[in-house]
Amino acid sequence: MVKIIKILLFEDNPGDAGLIEEMVNDSANYSYELVIVETMEDGIDLLKMGSYDIILLDLGLPDCDGINTFLNVQKVSFETPVIILTGLNVEDIAVKAVKMGAQDYLTKGNVDTELLERSIKYSIERKKVQIELQKYRDNLEEQVEKRTEELDKANKRLKIEIEDHKQTELKLSKYLAELKRSNKELQQFAYVASHDLQEPLRMVASFTQLLAKRYKGQLDSDADEFIKFAVDGAQRMQLLINDLLAYSRVSSRVEEFQLVDLEKVFNDTLQNLKVSIDDNDARITSDSLPTIVADQSQINQLFQNLLGNAIKFRGDETPVIHVAAEEGEDEWIFRVIDNGIGIDSQHNERIFRVFQRLHERESYPGTGIGLSICEKIVERHGGDIWVDSKLGDGSTFSFTISKYI
Ligand code: ADP
């Protein structure tokens, strides 16, 4: 079926209108429905009532003239393509109309059926494409707007994440500073207390010893016993105070980190513990040990405490002790493995606390400071210390030393 093209022609000159009418009637290719109006007013009324495929527009109408004619038509019927019909001497207005959205212009007197048809066909197609393009552009703009809104929202959310994070960080660093300050205060207190207590304690200890020496047997037997308790007490207190001082010195009396050859540390420790090793017939071996960056005298103390304990807390069998070393990515892992009395796992954490021990002084001597010192040393070297053990089945004390402290 041939599509009928609906044309609205604005033309007040009956001659010109008649020519156009003839041309469209002559067409062999298309069928046309031509509606002719003579005034802008009539044309606008029709455009408001129905739609047309093309508008042919003479710019000089009785009630409107010049470029305004085009603008008025375009206002009510933006989607309909417009071809301007113009006289020979007023082509520049037609060109202006084309610039403002008209599809084409035809000069009256130079038009024939073929030209008119070509122009109509071309104008309809071009307008279609323009409208599609416009829709596409509008859609694109809408999408861009939407995306921008979403982006804005995401940005705002991000700002609130970041703000929260900053607040938390601020709080954390405050807590940390507070913790550092109170830790330092505690260290100082422990140091001053243990240091300053030494002197009066020395007096108590030496004078009770003097009492014991001079007056033993001269007072009654109760007095001898009381003096003995006083001497014991004073001596024990001296031990505790000394240990506390040693504990606080792990933080207050530190040396520069340097290269420390652990093979040498191990051999020196064996030398220091020689009497105890010989007495217990202990056999102590080690993997080959690395050189690490550490505080030399603290590492000596760490080895001494752990190997000393491994011998001291021996079982019935001959003590067999091994020091193992394993290289991790960021740290060294060391293990002191013994075949001694072992530890009930419920005490795994308690034994690292100051003055906490699991035995009577009479069975195993000591004050319970050794492992606390070990823990402090290891922490200062960026590591951890822990025990794996079973009562009666030996213990393994493991500790790590960071490579990058
Ligand atoms: P001390 O040796 O003076 O008691 P430590 O702090 O070195 O103090 O040890 C605390 C407690 O941990 C010890 O009293 C002991 O009960 C337990 N312990 C430590 N090392 C070992 C070990 N190698 N085997 C069994 N128990 C141990």
mmCIF file of C-alpha atoms in Angstrom, residues 10 33 45 49 57 98 117 151 164 166 170 208 214 222 238 295 337 357 362 405:
data_model
loop_
_atom_site.group_PDB
_atom_site.id
_atom_site.type_symbol
_atom_site.label_atom_id
_atom_site.label_comp_id
_atom_site.label_asym_id
_atom_site.label_seq_id
_atom_site.Cartn_x
_atom_site.Cartn_y
_atom_site.Cartn_z
ATOM 1 C CA PHE A 10 0.693 27.829 4.148
ATOM 2 C CA GLU A 33 -3.074 14.707 0.904
ATOM 3 C CA ASP A 45 -5.416 25.780 14.523
ATOM 4 C CA MET A 49 -5.756 19.469 15.939
ATOM 5 C CA LEU A 57 5.583 27.399 4.458
ATOM 6 C CA VAL A 98 17.110 26.707 7.745
ATOM 7 C CA GLU A 117 9.312 15.476 -4.073
ATOM 8 C CA LEU A 151 28.467 9.579 41.971
ATOM 9 C CA ASP A 164 34.538 7.983 60.740
ATOM 10 C CA LYS A 166 39.710 9.537 60.890
ATOM 11 C CA LEU A 170 42.315 9.897 66.292
ATOM 12 C CA THR A 208 69.022 -8.610 111.692
ATOM 13 C CA ARG A 214 75.863 -11.609 118.135
ATOM 14 C CA ASP A 222 61.941 -18.253 120.799
ATOM 15 C CA GLN A 238 65.997 -8.413 98.897
ATOM 16 C CA ASP A 295 69.973 -6.070 72.138
ATOM 17 C CA ILE A 337 62.369 -27.972 73.955
ATOM 18 C CA ARG A 357 55.118 -19.649 89.974
ATOM 19 C CA GLU A 362 61.506 -25.510 98.767
ATOM 20 C CA ILE A 405 62.485 -4.082 64.303
#
